[in-house]
Amino acid sequence: MMDIEEAPLPPIADLVKRYEDEVFFVDERAAAQYAYALAIRFKDAGQMDDARQYARRALHYAERAPSKTLDDVTCDRLTIGGVPMPERFHDGVVRNRLSDLFAD
């Protein structure tokens, strides 16, 4: 019996492109989610300047996205670019989960 291997993570460059597309099409929630995933991927890769930059972008877009109802903050994706997404996605979650990247 063969072991099932996890699929390789998509290249960070692909995620950057998707993030830029969401910004271009003014989907602030999706832009926030892609920036969040990028912050984590860059942090995992040891690229802390890029990680901090995308953490700030994630927070910026999360603060602008609607968050009045449960539907507003329910994340419709389980993962983005291999990064598990929180079930509820809003600025408070971004601040909490990426707090180490905001400390200067």
Coordinates of N, CA, C and O in Angstrom, one line a residue:
M1 N 0.8 -1.2 0.0 CA 0.0 0.0 0.0 C 0.9 1.3 0.0 O 1.8 1.3 0.8
M2 N 0.6 2.2 -0.9 CA 1.4 3.4 -1.0 C 0.9 4.4 0.0 O -0.3 4.6 0.3
D3 N 1.9 5.2 0.5 CA 1.5 6.3 1.4 C 1.0 7.5 0.5 O 1.5 7.7 -0.6
I4 N 0.0 8.1 1.0 CA -0.5 9.3 0.3 C 0.3 10.5 0.8 O 0.3 10.8 1.9
E5 N 0.9 11.1 -0.2 CA 1.7 12.3 0.2 C 0.9 13.6 0.0 O 0.0 13.6 -0.8
E6 N 1.2 14.6 0.8 CA 0.5 15.8 0.7 C 0.9 16.5 -0.6 O 2.1 16.4 -1.0
A7 N 0.0 17.2 -1.2 CA 0.3 17.9 -2.4 C 1.3 19.0 -2.1 O 1.3 19.6 -1.0
P8 N 2.3 19.3 -3.0 CA 3.2 20.4 -2.7 C 2.5 21.7 -2.6 O 1.5 21.9 -3.2
L9 N 3.0 22.6 -1.8 CA 2.4 23.9 -1.7 C 2.6 24.7 -3.0 O 3.6 24.6 -3.6
P10 N 1.6 25.5 -3.4 CA 1.8 26.3 -4.6 C 2.9 27.3 -4.3 O 3.1 27.7 -3.2
P11 N 3.5 27.7 -5.4 CA 4.6 28.7 -5.2 C 4.0 30.0 -4.7 O 2.9 30.4 -5.0
I12 N 4.8 30.7 -3.8 CA 4.4 32.0 -3.2 C 4.0 33.0 -4.3 O 3.1 33.7 -4.2
A13 N 4.8 32.9 -5.4 CA 4.5 33.9 -6.5 C 3.1 33.7 -7.1 O 2.5 34.7 -7.4
D14 N 2.6 32.5 -7.1 CA 1.2 32.3 -7.5 C 0.2 33.0 -6.5 O -0.8 33.5 -7.0
L15 N 0.5 32.9 -5.2 CA -0.4 33.5 -4.2 C -0.3 35.0 -4.4 O -1.3 35.7 -4.2
V16 N 0.9 35.6 -4.6 CA 1.0 37.0 -4.8 C 0.2 37.5 -6.0 O -0.5 38.5 -5.9
K17 N 0.2 36.7 -7.1 CA -0.6 37.1 -8.2 C -2.1 37.1 -7.9 O -2.8 38.0 -8.3
R18 N -2.5 36.0 -7.2 CA -4.0 36.0 -6.8 C -4.3 37.1 -5.9 O -5.4 37.8 -6.0
Y19 N -3.4 37.5 -4.9 CA -3.7 38.6 -4.0 C -3.8 39.9 -4.9 O -4.8 40.7 -4.7
E20 N -2.9 40.1 -5.8 CA -2.9 41.3 -6.7 C -4.2 41.3 -7.5 O -4.8 42.4 -7.7
D21 N -4.7 40.2 -8.0 CA -5.9 40.1 -8.7 C -7.1 40.6 -7.8 O -8.0 41.3 -8.3
E22 N -7.1 40.1 -6.6 CA -8.2 40.5 -5.7 C -8.2 41.9 -5.4 O -9.3 42.6 -5.3
V23 N -7.0 42.5 -5.2 CA -6.9 43.9 -4.9 C -7.4 44.7 -6.2 O -8.2 45.6 -6.0
F24 N -7.0 44.3 -7.4 CA -7.4 44.9 -8.6 C -8.9 44.9 -8.8 O -9.5 45.9 -9.1
F25 N -9.5 43.8 -8.4 CA -11.0 43.7 -8.6 C -11.8 44.1 -7.3 O -13.0 44.0 -7.2
V26 N -11.0 44.7 -6.4 CA -11.6 45.4 -5.2 C -12.4 44.4 -4.4 O -13.5 44.7 -3.9
D27 N -11.9 43.2 -4.2 CA -12.6 42.2 -3.3 C -11.7 42.2 -2.0 O -10.8 41.5 -1.9
E28 N -12.1 43.1 -1.1 CA -11.3 43.4 0.1 C -11.2 42.1 1.0 O -10.2 41.9 1.6
R29 N -12.3 41.4 1.1 CA -12.3 40.2 1.9 C -11.3 39.2 1.4 O -10.4 38.6 2.1
A30 N -11.4 38.9 0.1 CA -10.4 38.0 -0.6 C -9.0 38.5 -0.5 O -8.1 37.7 -0.2
A31 N -8.8 39.8 -0.7 CA -7.5 40.4 -0.6 C -6.9 40.2 0.8 O -5.7 39.8 0.9
A32 N -7.7 40.4 1.8 CA -7.3 40.2 3.2 C -6.9 38.7 3.4 O -5.9 38.4 4.1
Q33 N -7.7 37.8 2.9 CA -7.4 36.4 3.1 C -6.1 36.0 2.4 O -5.3 35.2 3.0
Y34 N -5.9 36.4 1.2 CA -4.7 36.1 0.5 C -3.5 36.7 1.2 O -2.4 36.1 1.3
A35 N -3.6 38.0 1.6 CA -2.5 38.6 2.3 C -2.2 37.9 3.6 O -1.0 37.7 4.0
Y36 N -3.2 37.4 4.3 CA -3.0 36.6 5.5 C -2.2 35.3 5.2 O -1.3 35.0 5.9
A37 N -2.6 34.6 4.2 CA -1.9 33.4 3.8 C -0.5 33.7 3.4 O 0.4 33.0 3.7
L38 N -0.3 34.8 2.7 CA 1.0 35.2 2.3 C 1.9 35.5 3.5 O 3.1 35.2 3.5
A39 N 1.3 36.2 4.4 CA 2.1 36.6 5.7 C 2.6 35.3 6.3 O 3.8 35.2 6.7
I40 N 1.8 34.3 6.4 CA 2.2 33.0 7.0 C 3.2 32.3 6.2 O 4.2 31.7 6.7
R41 N 3.0 32.2 4.9 CA 3.9 31.5 4.0 C 5.3 32.2 4.0 O 6.3 31.5 4.1
F42 N 5.3 33.5 4.0 CA 6.6 34.2 4.0 C 7.3 34.0 5.4 O 8.5 33.8 5.5
K43 N 6.5 34.0 6.5 CA 7.1 33.8 7.8 C 7.7 32.4 7.9 O 8.8 32.2 8.3
D44 N 6.9 31.4 7.4 CA 7.4 30.0 7.4 C 8.7 29.9 6.5 O 9.6 29.0 6.8
A45 N 8.9 30.7 5.5 CA 10.0 30.7 4.6 C 11.2 31.5 5.2 O 12.2 31.6 4.6
G46 N 10.9 32.2 6.3 CA 12.0 33.0 7.0 C 12.1 34.4 6.4 O 13.1 35.1 6.6
Q47 N 11.2 34.8 5.5 CA 11.3 36.1 4.9 C 10.4 37.1 5.7 O 9.3 37.4 5.3
M48 N 11.0 37.5 6.8 CA 10.2 38.3 7.8 C 9.8 39.7 7.3 O 8.7 40.1 7.6
D49 N 10.6 40.3 6.5 CA 10.1 41.6 6.0 C 8.9 41.5 5.1 O 7.9 42.3 5.2
D50 N 8.9 40.5 4.2 CA 7.7 40.2 3.4 C 6.5 39.8 4.2 O 5.4 40.2 4.0
A51 N 6.8 39.0 5.2 CA 5.7 38.5 6.1 C 5.1 39.7 6.8 O 3.8 39.8 6.9
R52 N 5.9 40.6 7.3 CA 5.3 41.8 8.0 C 4.5 42.7 7.1 O 3.4 43.2 7.4
Q53 N 5.0 42.8 5.8 CA 4.3 43.6 4.8 C 2.9 43.0 4.5 O 1.9 43.8 4.5
Y54 N 2.8 41.7 4.3 CA 1.6 41.1 4.0 C 0.7 41.1 5.3 O -0.6 41.1 5.1
A55 N 1.2 41.0 6.4 CA 0.4 41.0 7.7 C -0.3 42.4 7.8 O -1.5 42.4 8.1
R56 N 0.4 43.4 7.5 CA -0.2 44.8 7.5 C -1.2 44.9 6.4 O -2.3 45.5 6.7
R57 N -1.0 44.4 5.3 CA -2.0 44.4 4.2 C -3.2 43.6 4.6 O -4.4 44.0 4.3
A58 N -3.0 42.4 5.2 CA -4.2 41.6 5.6 C -5.0 42.4 6.6 O -6.3 42.4 6.5
L59 N -4.4 43.0 7.6 CA -5.1 43.8 8.6 C -5.8 45.0 7.9 O -7.0 45.3 8.2
H60 N -5.2 45.7 7.0 CA -5.8 46.8 6.3 C -7.1 46.4 5.6 O -8.1 47.0 5.8
Y61 N -7.0 45.3 4.8 CA -8.2 44.9 4.1 C -9.3 44.3 5.0 O -10.5 44.5 4.8
A62 N -8.8 43.6 6.0 CA -9.8 43.0 7.0 C -10.6 44.1 7.7 O -11.8 43.9 8.0
E63 N -9.9 45.2 8.0 CA -10.6 46.3 8.7 C -11.6 47.0 7.8 O -12.6 47.5 8.3
R64 N -11.4 46.9 6.5 CA -12.3 47.6 5.5 C -13.5 46.7 5.1 O -14.5 47.2 4.7
A65 N -13.3 45.4 5.3 CA -14.3 44.4 4.8 C -15.5 44.4 5.8 O -15.3 44.6 7.0
P66 N -16.7 44.2 5.3 CA -17.9 44.1 6.2 C -17.7 43.0 7.3 O -17.1 42.0 7.0
S67 N -18.2 43.3 8.5 CA -18.1 42.3 9.6 C -19.2 42.4 10.6 O -19.1 42.1 11.7
K68 N -20.4 42.9 10.1 CA -21.5 43.1 11.0 C -22.3 41.8 11.2 O -22.9 41.6 12.3
T69 N -22.2 40.8 10.3 CA -23.0 39.6 10.5 C -22.1 38.4 10.5 O -20.9 38.4 10.0
L70 N -22.6 37.2 10.9 CA -21.8 36.0 10.9 C -21.5 35.6 9.5 O -20.3 35.1 9.2
D71 N -22.4 35.8 8.5 CA -22.1 35.6 7.1 C -20.9 36.4 6.6 O -20.1 36.0 5.8
D72 N -20.8 37.7 7.1 CA -19.7 38.5 6.7 C -18.4 38.0 7.1 O -17.4 38.2 6.3
V73 N -18.3 37.3 8.2 CA -17.0 36.9 8.7 C -16.7 35.4 8.6 O -15.6 34.9 8.9
T74 N -17.7 34.7 8.1 CA -17.4 33.2 7.9 C -16.5 33.0 6.6 O -16.8 33.5 5.6
C75 N -15.4 32.3 6.8 CA -14.5 32.1 5.8 C -15.0 31.0 4.9 O -15.3 29.9 5.3
D76 N -15.0 31.3 3.6 CA -15.6 30.3 2.6 C -14.5 29.3 2.1 O -14.8 28.5 1.3
R77 N -13.2 29.5 2.5 CA -12.1 28.6 2.1 C -11.5 27.9 3.3 O -11.3 28.6 4.3
L78 N -11.2 26.6 3.1 CA -10.6 25.9 4.2 C -9.1 26.2 4.3 O -8.5 26.3 5.3
T79 N -8.5 26.4 3.1 CA -7.1 26.7 3.0 C -6.9 27.6 1.8 O -7.6 27.7 0.9
I80 N -5.8 28.4 1.9 CA -5.4 29.2 0.8 C -3.9 29.0 0.7 O -3.1 29.3 1.6
G81 N -3.4 28.5 -0.5 CA -2.0 28.3 -0.7 C -1.4 27.4 0.4 O -0.2 27.5 0.7
G82 N -2.1 26.4 0.9 CA -1.6 25.5 1.9 C -1.7 26.0 3.3 O -1.3 25.3 4.2
V83 N -2.3 27.2 3.5 CA -2.4 27.8 4.8 C -3.8 27.5 5.3 O -4.8 28.0 4.6
P84 N -4.0 26.8 6.4 CA -5.4 26.7 7.0 C -6.0 28.0 7.3 O -5.3 28.9 8.0
M85 N -7.2 28.3 6.9 CA -7.8 29.5 7.2 C -8.7 29.4 8.4 O -9.3 28.4 8.7
P86 N -8.8 30.5 9.2 CA -9.7 30.5 10.4 C -11.1 30.4 9.9 O -11.5 30.9 8.9
E87 N -12.0 29.7 10.7 CA -13.4 29.6 10.4 C -14.0 31.0 10.3 O -14.9 31.2 9.4
R88 N -13.7 31.8 11.2 CA -14.2 33.2 11.2 C -13.0 34.1 10.9 O -11.9 34.0 11.5
F89 N -13.2 35.0 9.9 CA -12.1 35.8 9.4 C -12.5 37.3 9.5 O -13.4 37.7 8.8
H90 N -11.8 38.0 10.4 CA -12.1 39.5 10.6 C -10.8 40.1 11.1 O -9.9 39.4 11.5
D91 N -10.8 41.4 11.3 CA -9.6 42.1 11.7 C -9.1 41.6 13.1 O -7.9 41.5 13.3
G92 N -10.0 41.3 14.0 CA -9.6 40.8 15.3 C -8.8 39.5 15.2 O -7.8 39.3 15.9
V93 N -9.2 38.6 14.3 CA -8.5 37.3 14.1 C -7.2 37.6 13.5 O -6.2 37.0 13.9
V94 N -7.1 38.5 12.5 CA -5.9 38.8 11.8 C -4.9 39.4 12.8 O -3.7 38.9 12.9
R95 N -5.4 40.3 13.6 CA -4.5 40.9 14.7 C -3.9 39.9 15.6 O -2.8 39.9 16.0
N96 N -4.8 39.0 16.1 CA -4.4 38.0 17.0 C -3.5 36.9 16.4 O -2.4 36.6 17.0
R97 N -3.8 36.4 15.3 CA -3.0 35.3 14.7 C -1.7 35.7 14.1 O -0.8 35.0 14.1
L98 N -1.6 37.0 13.7 CA -0.4 37.5 13.2 C 0.3 38.5 14.1 O 1.2 39.3 13.7
S99 N 0.0 38.5 15.4 CA 0.4 39.5 16.3 C 1.9 39.6 16.4 O 2.5 40.7 16.5
D100 N 2.7 38.5 16.2 CA 4.1 38.6 16.3 C 4.7 39.3 15.1 O 5.8 39.8 15.2
L101 N 3.9 39.4 14.0 CA 4.4 40.2 12.8 C 4.1 41.7 12.9 O 4.7 42.5 12.2
F102 N 3.3 42.1 13.9 CA 3.0 43.5 14.0 C 3.9 44.1 15.1 O 4.0 45.4 15.1
A103 N 4.6 43.3 15.9 CA 5.5 43.9 16.9 C 6.8 44.4 16.2 O 7.4 43.7 15.5
D104 N 7.0 45.7 16.4 CA 8.2 46.3 15.8 C 9.3 46.6 16.8 O 9.0 46.9 17.9

